[in-house]
CSV table of C-alpha atoms in Angstrom, one decimal:
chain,number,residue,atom,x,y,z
A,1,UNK,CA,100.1,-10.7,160.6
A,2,UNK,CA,96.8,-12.3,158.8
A,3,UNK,CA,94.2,-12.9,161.5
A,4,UNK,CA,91.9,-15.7,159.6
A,5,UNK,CA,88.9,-17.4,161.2
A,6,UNK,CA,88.6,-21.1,161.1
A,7,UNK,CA,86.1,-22.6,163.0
A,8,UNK,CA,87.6,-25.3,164.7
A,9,UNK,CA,91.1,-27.3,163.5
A,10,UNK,CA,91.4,-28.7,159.9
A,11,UNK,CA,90.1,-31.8,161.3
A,12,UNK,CA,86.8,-31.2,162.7
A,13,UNK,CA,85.9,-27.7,160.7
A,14,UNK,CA,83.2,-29.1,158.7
A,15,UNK,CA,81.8,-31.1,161.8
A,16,UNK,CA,78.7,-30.5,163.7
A,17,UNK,CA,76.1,-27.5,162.8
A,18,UNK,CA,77.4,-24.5,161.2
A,19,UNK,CA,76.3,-21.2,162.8
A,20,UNK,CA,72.8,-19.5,162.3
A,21,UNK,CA,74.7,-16.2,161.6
A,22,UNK,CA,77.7,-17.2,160.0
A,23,UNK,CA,79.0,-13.6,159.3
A,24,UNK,CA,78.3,-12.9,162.7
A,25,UNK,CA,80.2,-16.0,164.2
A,26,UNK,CA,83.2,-14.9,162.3
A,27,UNK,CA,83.2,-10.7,163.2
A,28,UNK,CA,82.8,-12.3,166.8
A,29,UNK,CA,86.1,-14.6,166.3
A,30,UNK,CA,88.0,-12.3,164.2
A,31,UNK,CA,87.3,-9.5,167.1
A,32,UNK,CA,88.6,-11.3,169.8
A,33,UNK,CA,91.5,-12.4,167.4
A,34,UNK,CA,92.1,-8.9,166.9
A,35,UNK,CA,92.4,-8.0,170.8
A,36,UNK,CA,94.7,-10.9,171.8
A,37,UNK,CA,96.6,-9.3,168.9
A,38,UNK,CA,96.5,-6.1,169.7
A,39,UNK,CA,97.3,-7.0,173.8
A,40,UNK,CA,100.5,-8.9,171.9
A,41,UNK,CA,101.9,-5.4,171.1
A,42,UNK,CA,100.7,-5.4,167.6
A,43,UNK,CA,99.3,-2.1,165.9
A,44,UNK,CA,95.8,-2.4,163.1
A,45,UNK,CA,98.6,-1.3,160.4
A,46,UNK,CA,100.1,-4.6,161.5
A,47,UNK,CA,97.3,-6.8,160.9
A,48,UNK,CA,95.1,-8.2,157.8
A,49,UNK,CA,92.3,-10.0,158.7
A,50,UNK,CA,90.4,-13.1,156.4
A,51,UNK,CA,87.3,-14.2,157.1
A,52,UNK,CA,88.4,-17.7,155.8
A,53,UNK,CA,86.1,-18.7,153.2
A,54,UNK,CA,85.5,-22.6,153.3
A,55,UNK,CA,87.6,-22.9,156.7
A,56,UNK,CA,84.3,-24.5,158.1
A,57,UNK,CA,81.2,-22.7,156.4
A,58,UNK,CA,78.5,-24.4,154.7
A,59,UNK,CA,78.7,-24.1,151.1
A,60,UNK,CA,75.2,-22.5,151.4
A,61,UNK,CA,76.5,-19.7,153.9
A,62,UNK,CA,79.7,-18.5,152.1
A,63,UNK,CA,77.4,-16.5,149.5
A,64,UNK,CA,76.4,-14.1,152.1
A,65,UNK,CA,80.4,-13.0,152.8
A,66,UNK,CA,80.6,-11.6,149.5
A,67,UNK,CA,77.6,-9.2,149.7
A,68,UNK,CA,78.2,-8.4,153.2
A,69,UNK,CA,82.0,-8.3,153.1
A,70,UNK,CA,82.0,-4.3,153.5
A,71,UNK,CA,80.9,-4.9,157.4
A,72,UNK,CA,84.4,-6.4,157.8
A,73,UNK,CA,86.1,-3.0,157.3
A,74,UNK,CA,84.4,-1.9,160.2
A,75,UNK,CA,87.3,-4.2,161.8
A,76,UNK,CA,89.9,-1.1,160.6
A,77,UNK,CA,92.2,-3.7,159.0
A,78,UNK,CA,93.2,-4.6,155.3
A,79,UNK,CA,90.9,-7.5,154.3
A,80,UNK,CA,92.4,-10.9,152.5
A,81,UNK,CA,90.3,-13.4,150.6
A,82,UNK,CA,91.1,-16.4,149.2
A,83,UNK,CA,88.8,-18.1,147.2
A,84,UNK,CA,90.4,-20.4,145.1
A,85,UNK,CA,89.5,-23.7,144.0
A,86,UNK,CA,88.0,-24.1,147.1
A,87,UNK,CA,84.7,-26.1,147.7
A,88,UNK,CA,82.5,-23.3,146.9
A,89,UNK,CA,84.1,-22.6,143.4
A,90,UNK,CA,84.2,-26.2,142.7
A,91,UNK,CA,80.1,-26.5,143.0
A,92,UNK,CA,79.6,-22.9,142.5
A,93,UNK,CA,80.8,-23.3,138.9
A,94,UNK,CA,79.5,-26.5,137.5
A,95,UNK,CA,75.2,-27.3,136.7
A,96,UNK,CA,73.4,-28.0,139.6
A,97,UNK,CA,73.1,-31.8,140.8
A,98,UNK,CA,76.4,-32.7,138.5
A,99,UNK,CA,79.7,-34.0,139.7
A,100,UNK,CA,81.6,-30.6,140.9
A,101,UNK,CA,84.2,-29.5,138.5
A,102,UNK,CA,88.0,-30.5,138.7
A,103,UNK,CA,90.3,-27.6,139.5
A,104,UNK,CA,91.7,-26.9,135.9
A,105,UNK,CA,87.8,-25.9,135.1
A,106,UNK,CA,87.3,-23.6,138.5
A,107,UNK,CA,88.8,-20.6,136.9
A,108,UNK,CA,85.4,-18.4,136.2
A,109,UNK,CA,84.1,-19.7,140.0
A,110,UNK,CA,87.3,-17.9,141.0
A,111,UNK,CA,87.4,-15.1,138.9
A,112,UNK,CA,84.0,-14.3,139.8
A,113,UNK,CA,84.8,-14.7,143.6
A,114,UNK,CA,87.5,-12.1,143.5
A,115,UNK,CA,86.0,-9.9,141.6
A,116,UNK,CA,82.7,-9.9,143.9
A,117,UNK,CA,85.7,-9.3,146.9
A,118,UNK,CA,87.4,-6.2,145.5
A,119,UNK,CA,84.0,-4.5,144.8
A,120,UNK,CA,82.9,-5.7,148.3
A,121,UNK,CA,86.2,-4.4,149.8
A,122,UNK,CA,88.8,-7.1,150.1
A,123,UNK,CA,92.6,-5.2,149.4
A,124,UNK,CA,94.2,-8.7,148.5
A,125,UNK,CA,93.4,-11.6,147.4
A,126,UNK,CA,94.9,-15.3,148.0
A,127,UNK,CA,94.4,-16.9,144.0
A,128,UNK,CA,96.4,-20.1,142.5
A,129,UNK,CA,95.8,-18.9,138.7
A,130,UNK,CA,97.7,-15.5,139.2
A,131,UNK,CA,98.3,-14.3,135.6
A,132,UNK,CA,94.6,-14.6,134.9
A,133,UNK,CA,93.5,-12.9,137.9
A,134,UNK,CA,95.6,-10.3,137.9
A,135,UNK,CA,93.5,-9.3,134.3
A,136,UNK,CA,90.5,-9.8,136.8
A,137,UNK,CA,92.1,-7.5,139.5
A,138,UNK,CA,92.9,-4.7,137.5
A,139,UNK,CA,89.2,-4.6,135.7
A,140,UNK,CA,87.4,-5.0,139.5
A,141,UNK,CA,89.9,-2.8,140.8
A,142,UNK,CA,89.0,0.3,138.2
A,143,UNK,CA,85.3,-0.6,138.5
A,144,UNK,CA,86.0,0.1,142.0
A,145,UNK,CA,87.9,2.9,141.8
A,146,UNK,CA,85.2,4.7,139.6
A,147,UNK,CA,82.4,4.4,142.1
C-alpha cells in the first residue's frame, strides 16, 4: 500500500494558506496515515509512503522535500516520489518570470528531481519519461551506492 499525503481533496488542495512547516505538516499526516494502517492489520514491509509533491504545497515549499527527504526514512518504510511534469518542474525548469514550459520541455526539471530523490533516499520513483530516467536512475543510484 502507498500511503501519500495530500492536503485536502483534488479540489481544494491548493486552497487557503499552505503550512508554515510544510515537511512537518506532511511527517504529521503520513504518521497518523501510517497507524490507521498499521491498526488495519498491515505490517511497515507492507507499506511505501510519498510525501506527495505538488498534492497541495506551494511551489516555493516543495524545494525543501528534496534536501530534507532523508527525515522521511525515519518513518521505516520505502519512500516513493513522483515528480513529473508536475507544477514544480514546469516553473522549476523554464527562466524566471517566463511562461512555464510545456511538458515535452520538462524533462531536465524531472531528471533533476529524481536524481535529487535517490541521493536523498527515495527507493522508487513515479516518472512519465521512463527510458530516460531509467539512464538517470542508474547514474543517481551508483552515486549513491558509492557514498
Amino acid at each position: 500500500m502507498i500511503l501519500m499525503h495530500m492536503r485536502g481533496t483534488p479540489r481544494t488542495m491548493q486552497r487557503g494558506p499552505f503550512a508554515r512547516d510544510v515537511i512537518r505538516d506532511v511527517m504529521t499526516g503520513l504518521r497518523e496515515a501510517l497507524a490507521r494502517a498499521r491498526r488495519a492489520g498491515l505490517t511497515k514491509s507492507q507499506i511505501l509512503i510519498d510525501p506527495g509533491i505538488g498534492f497541495g504545497k506551494s511551489h516555493a515549499k516543495i524545494s525543501r522535500f528534496f534536501a530534507r527527504l532523508p527525515e522521511f526514512a525515519r518513518l521505516g518504510c520505502p519512500i516513493v516520489i513522483g515528480t513529473f511534469t508536475e507544477g514544480f518542474s514546469r516553473r522549476s525548469v523554464g527562466p524566471p518570470g517566463e511562461t512555464p514550459l510545456p511538458p515535452s520541455e520538462r524533462l531536465p526539471g524531472t531528471a533533476a528531481t529524481v536524481t535529487a530523490s535517490i541521493l536523498g533516499g527515495a527507493h522508487i520513483v513515479r516518472v512519465h519519461d521512463v527510458a530516460e530516467i531509467a539512464r538517470v536512475a542508474r547514474v543517481a543510484d551508483a552515486i549513491r551506492a558509492s557514498t
